[in-house]
XYZ file of C-alpha atoms in Angstrom:
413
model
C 141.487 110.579 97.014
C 142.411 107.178 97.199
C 140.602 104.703 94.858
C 140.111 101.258 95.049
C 139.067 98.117 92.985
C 135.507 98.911 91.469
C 135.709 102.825 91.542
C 136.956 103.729 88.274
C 133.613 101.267 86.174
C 131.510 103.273 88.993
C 132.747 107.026 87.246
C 132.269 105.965 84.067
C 129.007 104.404 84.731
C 127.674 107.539 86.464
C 129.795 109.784 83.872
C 127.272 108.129 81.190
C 124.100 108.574 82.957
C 124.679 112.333 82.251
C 122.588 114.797 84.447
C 119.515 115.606 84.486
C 118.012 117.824 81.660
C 117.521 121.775 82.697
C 114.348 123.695 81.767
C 115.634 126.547 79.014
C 113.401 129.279 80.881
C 115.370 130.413 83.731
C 113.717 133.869 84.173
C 113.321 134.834 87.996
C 113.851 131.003 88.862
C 115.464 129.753 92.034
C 116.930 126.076 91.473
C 117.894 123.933 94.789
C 120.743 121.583 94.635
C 120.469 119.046 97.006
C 124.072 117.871 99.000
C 123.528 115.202 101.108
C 125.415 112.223 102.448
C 129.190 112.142 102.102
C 131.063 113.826 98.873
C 132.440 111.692 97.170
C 133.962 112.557 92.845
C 130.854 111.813 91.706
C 128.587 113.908 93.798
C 131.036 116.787 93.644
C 130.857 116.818 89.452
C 127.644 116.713 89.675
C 127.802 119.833 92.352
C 129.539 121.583 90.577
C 127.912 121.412 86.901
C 124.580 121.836 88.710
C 125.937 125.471 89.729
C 127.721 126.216 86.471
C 124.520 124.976 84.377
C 122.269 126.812 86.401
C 123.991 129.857 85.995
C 124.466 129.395 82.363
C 120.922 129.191 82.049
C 120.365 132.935 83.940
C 118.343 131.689 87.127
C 118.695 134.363 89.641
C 120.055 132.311 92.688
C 120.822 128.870 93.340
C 119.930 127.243 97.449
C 122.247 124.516 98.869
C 120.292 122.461 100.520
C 122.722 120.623 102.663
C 122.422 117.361 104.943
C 126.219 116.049 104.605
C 128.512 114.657 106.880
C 131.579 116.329 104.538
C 133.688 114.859 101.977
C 135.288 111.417 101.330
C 138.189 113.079 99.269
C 140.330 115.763 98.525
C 139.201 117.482 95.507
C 136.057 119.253 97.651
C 138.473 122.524 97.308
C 137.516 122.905 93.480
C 133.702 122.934 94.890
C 135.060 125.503 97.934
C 137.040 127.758 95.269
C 133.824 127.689 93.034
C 131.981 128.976 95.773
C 134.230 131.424 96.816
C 133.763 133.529 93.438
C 130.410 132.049 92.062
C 128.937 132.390 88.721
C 125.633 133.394 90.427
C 124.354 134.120 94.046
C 124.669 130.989 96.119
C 122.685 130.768 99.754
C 123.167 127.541 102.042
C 120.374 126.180 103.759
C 121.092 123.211 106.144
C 118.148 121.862 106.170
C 115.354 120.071 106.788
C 116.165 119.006 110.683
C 117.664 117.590 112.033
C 120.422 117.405 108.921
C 124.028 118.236 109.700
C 126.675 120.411 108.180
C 130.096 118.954 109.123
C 133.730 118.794 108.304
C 133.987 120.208 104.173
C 129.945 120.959 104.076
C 130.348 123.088 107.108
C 133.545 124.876 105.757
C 131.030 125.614 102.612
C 129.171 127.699 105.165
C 132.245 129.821 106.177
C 132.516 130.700 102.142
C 129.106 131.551 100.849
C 127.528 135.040 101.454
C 124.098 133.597 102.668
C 124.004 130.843 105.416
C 120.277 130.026 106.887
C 120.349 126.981 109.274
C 116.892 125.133 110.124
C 116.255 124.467 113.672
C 117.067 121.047 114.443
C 120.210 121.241 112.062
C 123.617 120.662 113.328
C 126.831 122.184 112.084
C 130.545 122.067 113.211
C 133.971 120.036 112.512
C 134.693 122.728 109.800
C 138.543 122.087 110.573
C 138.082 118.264 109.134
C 138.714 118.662 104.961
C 138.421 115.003 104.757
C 135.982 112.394 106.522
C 138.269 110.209 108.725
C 140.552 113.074 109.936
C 141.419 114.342 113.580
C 139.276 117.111 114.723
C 141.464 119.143 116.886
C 137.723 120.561 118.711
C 139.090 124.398 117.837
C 135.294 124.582 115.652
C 133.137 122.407 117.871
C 129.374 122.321 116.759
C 126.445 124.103 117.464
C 122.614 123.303 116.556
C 119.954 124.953 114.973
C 118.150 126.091 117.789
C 121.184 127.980 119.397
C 121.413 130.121 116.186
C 117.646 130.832 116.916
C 118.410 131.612 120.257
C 121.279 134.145 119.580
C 119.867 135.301 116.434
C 123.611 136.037 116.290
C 125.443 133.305 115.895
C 128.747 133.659 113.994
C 128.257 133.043 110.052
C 124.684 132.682 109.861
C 122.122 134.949 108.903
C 118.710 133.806 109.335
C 117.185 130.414 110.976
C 113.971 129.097 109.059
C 112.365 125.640 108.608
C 111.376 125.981 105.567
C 112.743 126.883 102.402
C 109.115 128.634 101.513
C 110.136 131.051 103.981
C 114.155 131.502 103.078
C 112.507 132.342 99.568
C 110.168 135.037 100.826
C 113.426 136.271 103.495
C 115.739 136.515 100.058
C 113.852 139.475 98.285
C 115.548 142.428 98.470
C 118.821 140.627 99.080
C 121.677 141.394 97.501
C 124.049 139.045 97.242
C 127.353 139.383 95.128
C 125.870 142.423 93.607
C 122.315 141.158 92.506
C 119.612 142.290 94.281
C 116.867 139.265 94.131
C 113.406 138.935 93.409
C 111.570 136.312 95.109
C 108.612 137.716 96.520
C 105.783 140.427 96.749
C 103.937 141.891 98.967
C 100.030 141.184 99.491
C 97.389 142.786 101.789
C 94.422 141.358 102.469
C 92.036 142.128 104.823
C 93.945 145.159 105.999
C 96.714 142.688 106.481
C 100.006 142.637 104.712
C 101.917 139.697 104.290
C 104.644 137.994 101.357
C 103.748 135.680 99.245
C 106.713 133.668 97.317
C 107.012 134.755 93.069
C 109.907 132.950 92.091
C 109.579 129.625 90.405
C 111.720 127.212 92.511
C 113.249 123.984 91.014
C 114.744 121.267 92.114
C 118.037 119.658 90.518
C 118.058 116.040 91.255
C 120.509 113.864 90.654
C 120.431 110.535 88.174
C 119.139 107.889 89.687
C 122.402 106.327 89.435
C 124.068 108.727 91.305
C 121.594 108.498 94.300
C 122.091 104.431 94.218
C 125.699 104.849 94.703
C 125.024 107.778 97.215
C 123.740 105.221 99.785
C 126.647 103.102 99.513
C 128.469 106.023 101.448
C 126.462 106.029 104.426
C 127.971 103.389 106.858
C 124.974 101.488 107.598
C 123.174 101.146 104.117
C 127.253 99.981 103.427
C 127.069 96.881 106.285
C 123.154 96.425 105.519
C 124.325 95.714 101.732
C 127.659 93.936 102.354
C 125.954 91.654 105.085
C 123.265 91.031 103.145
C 125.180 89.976 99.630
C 127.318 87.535 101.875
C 124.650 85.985 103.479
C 123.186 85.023 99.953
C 125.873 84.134 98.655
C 126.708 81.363 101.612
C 122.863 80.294 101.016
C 123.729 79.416 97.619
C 126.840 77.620 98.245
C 124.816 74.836 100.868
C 121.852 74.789 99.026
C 123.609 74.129 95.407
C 120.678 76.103 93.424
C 120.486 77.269 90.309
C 122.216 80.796 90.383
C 119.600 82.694 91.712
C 120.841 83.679 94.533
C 124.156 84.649 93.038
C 122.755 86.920 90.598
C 120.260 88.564 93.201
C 123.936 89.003 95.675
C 125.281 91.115 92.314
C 123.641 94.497 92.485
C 124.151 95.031 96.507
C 127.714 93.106 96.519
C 128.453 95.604 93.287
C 126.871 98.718 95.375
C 128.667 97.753 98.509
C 132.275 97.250 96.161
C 131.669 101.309 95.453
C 131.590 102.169 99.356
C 134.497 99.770 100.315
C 136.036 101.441 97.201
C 135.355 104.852 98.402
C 135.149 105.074 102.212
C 137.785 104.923 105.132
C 137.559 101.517 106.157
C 138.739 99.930 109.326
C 139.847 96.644 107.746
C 140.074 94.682 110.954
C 136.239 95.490 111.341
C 135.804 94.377 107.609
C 137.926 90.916 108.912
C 135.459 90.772 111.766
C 132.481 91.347 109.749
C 133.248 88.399 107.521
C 134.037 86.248 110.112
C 131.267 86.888 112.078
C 128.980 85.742 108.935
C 131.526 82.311 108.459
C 131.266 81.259 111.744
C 127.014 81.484 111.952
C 127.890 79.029 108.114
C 129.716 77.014 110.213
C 127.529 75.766 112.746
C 124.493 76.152 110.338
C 126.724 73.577 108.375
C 126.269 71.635 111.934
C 122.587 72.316 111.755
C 122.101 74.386 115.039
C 122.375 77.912 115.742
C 124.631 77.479 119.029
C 127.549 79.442 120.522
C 129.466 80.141 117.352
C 126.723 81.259 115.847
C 126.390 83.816 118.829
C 130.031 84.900 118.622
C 129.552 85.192 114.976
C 126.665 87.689 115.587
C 128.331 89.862 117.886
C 131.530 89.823 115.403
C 129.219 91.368 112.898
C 127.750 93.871 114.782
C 130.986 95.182 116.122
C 132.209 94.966 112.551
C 129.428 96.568 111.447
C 130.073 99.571 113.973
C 133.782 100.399 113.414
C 133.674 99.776 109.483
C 133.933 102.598 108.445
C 136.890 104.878 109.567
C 135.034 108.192 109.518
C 134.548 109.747 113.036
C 133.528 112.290 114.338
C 131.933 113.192 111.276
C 130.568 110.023 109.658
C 129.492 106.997 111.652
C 127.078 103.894 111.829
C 124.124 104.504 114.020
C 123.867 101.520 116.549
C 120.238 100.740 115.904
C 120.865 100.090 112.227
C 123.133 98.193 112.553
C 121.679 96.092 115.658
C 118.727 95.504 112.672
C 121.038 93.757 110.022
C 122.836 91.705 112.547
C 119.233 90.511 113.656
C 118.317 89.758 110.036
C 120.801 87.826 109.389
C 121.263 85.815 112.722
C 117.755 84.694 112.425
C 118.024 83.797 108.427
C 120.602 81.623 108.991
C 118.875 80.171 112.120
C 115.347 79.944 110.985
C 114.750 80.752 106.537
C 118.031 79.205 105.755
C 117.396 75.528 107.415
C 113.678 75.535 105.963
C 114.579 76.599 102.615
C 117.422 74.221 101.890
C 115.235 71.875 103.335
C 112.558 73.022 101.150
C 114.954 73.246 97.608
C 116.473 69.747 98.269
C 113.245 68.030 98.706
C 112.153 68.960 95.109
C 112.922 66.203 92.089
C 115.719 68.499 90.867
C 117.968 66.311 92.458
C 118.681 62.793 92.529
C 117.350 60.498 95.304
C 119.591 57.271 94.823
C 121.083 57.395 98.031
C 117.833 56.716 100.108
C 117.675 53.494 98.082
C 118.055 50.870 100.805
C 117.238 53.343 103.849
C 114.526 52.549 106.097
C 111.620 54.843 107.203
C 108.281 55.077 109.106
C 104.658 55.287 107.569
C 102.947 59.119 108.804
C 99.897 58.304 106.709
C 98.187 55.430 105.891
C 98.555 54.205 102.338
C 95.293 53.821 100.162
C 95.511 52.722 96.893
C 99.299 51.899 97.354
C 99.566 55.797 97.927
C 100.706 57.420 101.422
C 103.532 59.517 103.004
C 106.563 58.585 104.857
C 109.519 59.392 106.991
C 112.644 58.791 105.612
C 115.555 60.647 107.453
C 113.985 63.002 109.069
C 112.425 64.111 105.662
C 108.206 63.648 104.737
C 107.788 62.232 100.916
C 105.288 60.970 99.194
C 105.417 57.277 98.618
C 104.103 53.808 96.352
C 103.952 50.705 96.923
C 101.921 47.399 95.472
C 98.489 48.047 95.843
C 97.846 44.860 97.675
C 100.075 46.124 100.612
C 98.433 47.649 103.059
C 100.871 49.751 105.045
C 99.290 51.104 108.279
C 100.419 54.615 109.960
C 103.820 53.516 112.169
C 104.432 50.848 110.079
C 108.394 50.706 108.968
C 109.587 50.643 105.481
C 112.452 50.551 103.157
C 112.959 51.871 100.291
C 112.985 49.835 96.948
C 113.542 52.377 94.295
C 113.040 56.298 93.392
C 110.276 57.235 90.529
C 111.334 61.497 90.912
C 109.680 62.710 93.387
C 108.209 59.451 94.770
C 109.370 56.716 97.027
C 109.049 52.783 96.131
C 108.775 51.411 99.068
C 108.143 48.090 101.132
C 106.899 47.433 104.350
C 109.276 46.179 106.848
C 107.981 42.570 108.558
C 108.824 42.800 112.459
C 109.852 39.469 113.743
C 111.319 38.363 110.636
């Protein structure tokens, strides 16, 4: 696998979060591993201790519950040669529909004994190790509901829905010499039917592990890069605090561990960041006009072709149609209002008005009133004796934070 700049704090991070603790009584259990999204290092140590810890602990059989597009490097054949002699019975389930096996998760189905499919489910592109290679079509796909259909379709041996009912359809199984024990037979009223006995767990992975897993599907990726860029421009115009800088961190640092991680098409990467400098460029002009435009559809092509990964692995249009919509209208709509807003506080000074002339939009009572100055309302004072009617123009005499000293303009004079 190729790394990149962030990858190797990302391990260690995830290396420290450890896994989550197993239960010591593994009598007649079933534990379900859950693979989905891409495999990347990460998700395949955790894979693979999953198995061996489960095994360790004596569970009778562990599911693979798979919904994977295949694997982002290499090193998926230690998980294939695990599977091909493995400590303990191993059945796949892809599963629930409409997930996909393909590329490396799909070649897991041509190694394990067991293979159940859920209708709905898609699997194919076994010939693709590695997300971003050439399928040469020899495995094609084929869906849940053909292996229904055939009931005989090459490699799998039962299509359920539910892994309730691939629990009940494993007793009696034997798989690489263990005969299971999963359910039992119960008749009542004169009917017989199976009812599930084995306790079934489920091994989830740290919550670290499933933040970074989203930063390997391609449009979480451009939803979190887009979105950390467009912050980050907000703070530049509108000179705050650091706010906005520190809430860009955690997506620009979750989006570093996809770029880090992922094929990338760099000239969509160009184009994506383009895209988002051009709409800052006429936003510096204060209109959302035709660069803006061309800067939106920049993004959303970008956003399309960043990642490198087909057939297997790409961004679905309507996502990322939603981000490029989000952030079109921020900068055309939230981003004017809010600098607007953040520079109309008395954070900052006001010197420069000093000498600029304005229009009353409220009468002033008790010296007291509002005016226009600019373009921009604020409130304003003035000697109490002056009575400054609505329309009337003024200058400004002097800045008290957030207020105005102003002076009513003669006409004629």
């Amino acid at each position: 696998m190729k790394t990149r700049f962030l990858l190797p704090v990302f391990v260690l991070l995830v290396l420290a979060a450890g896994l989550p603790a197993f239960a010591q009584d593994a009598e007649g259990r079933i534990d379900v591993v859950r693979l989905e999204g891409a495999i990347d290092e990460v998700k395949l140590d955790y894979l693979i201790d999953a198995i061996n810890s489960t095994a360790a602990e004596g569970a009778q059989a562990v599911i693979l519950e798979i919904d994977s597009p295949g694997s982002v490097t290499p090193e998926i054949t230690s998980l294939l040669d695990l599977l091909e002699n493995p400590p303990l019975p191993v059945v796949a389930w892809v599963g629930d529909a409409p997930a996909e096996a393909l590329g490396a998760s799909a070649r897991i189905l041509e190694i394990v004994q067991v293979v159940t499919v859920a209708p709905g489910a898609v699997v194919g592109h076994s010939d693709i190790l590695v997300i971003g290679g050439v399928s040469d079509g020899s495995t094609g796909t084929f869906s849940g509901e053909t292996a229904v259909a055939n009931g005989d379709t090459p490699g799998v041996d039962r299509a359920e829905a539910a892994l309730g009912q691939i629990v009940v359809w494993l007793h009696g199984q034997e798989i690489n010499g263990h005969t299971l024990d999963t359910a039992e037979q119960v008749i009542e009223d004169g009917t017989a039917s199976a009812t599930p006995t084995a306790v079934v767990r489920f091994v989830e992975p740290s919550a670290l592990r499933n933040m970074l897993a989203h930063a390997l599907k391609p449009g979480t990726l451009f939803f979190l890069l887009s979105i950390a860029l467009t912050v980050m421009v907000f703070e530049f115009y509108a000179i705050g605090p650091g706010v906005g800088a520190a809430t860009a961190l955690l997506p620009l640092l979750v989006a570093s561990y996809g770029l880090a991680t992922l094929p990338l098409n760099y000239w969509a990467l160009a184009l994506l960041v383009l895209g988002i400098f051009l709409m800052a460029a006429e936003y510096q002009r204060s209109k959302f006009g035709p660069l803006s435009t061309i800067g939106a559809v920049m993004l959303f092509i970008g956003g399309l072709k960043l990642v490198d990964g087909a057939p297997t692995l790409t961004a679905h249009w309507g996502s990322v149609l939603t981000t490029t919509l989000l952030v079109a209208i921020f900068f055309a709509v939230a981003m004017p209002v809010v600098a607007r807003t953040r520079f109309s506080t008395g954070t900052y000074g006001r010197e420069h008005l000093i000498d600029r002339e304005g229009v009353a939009t409220e009468a002033f009572s008790n010296g007291a009133g509002v005016v226009s100055v600019d373009g921009a309302l604020w409130k304003a004072t003035s000697h109490r004796e002056l009575t400054i009617e609505v329309g009337s123009h003024i200058t400004v005499t002097g800045v008290q934070g957030s207020w105005l000293d102003v002076t009513e303009i003669q006409q004629g004079n």
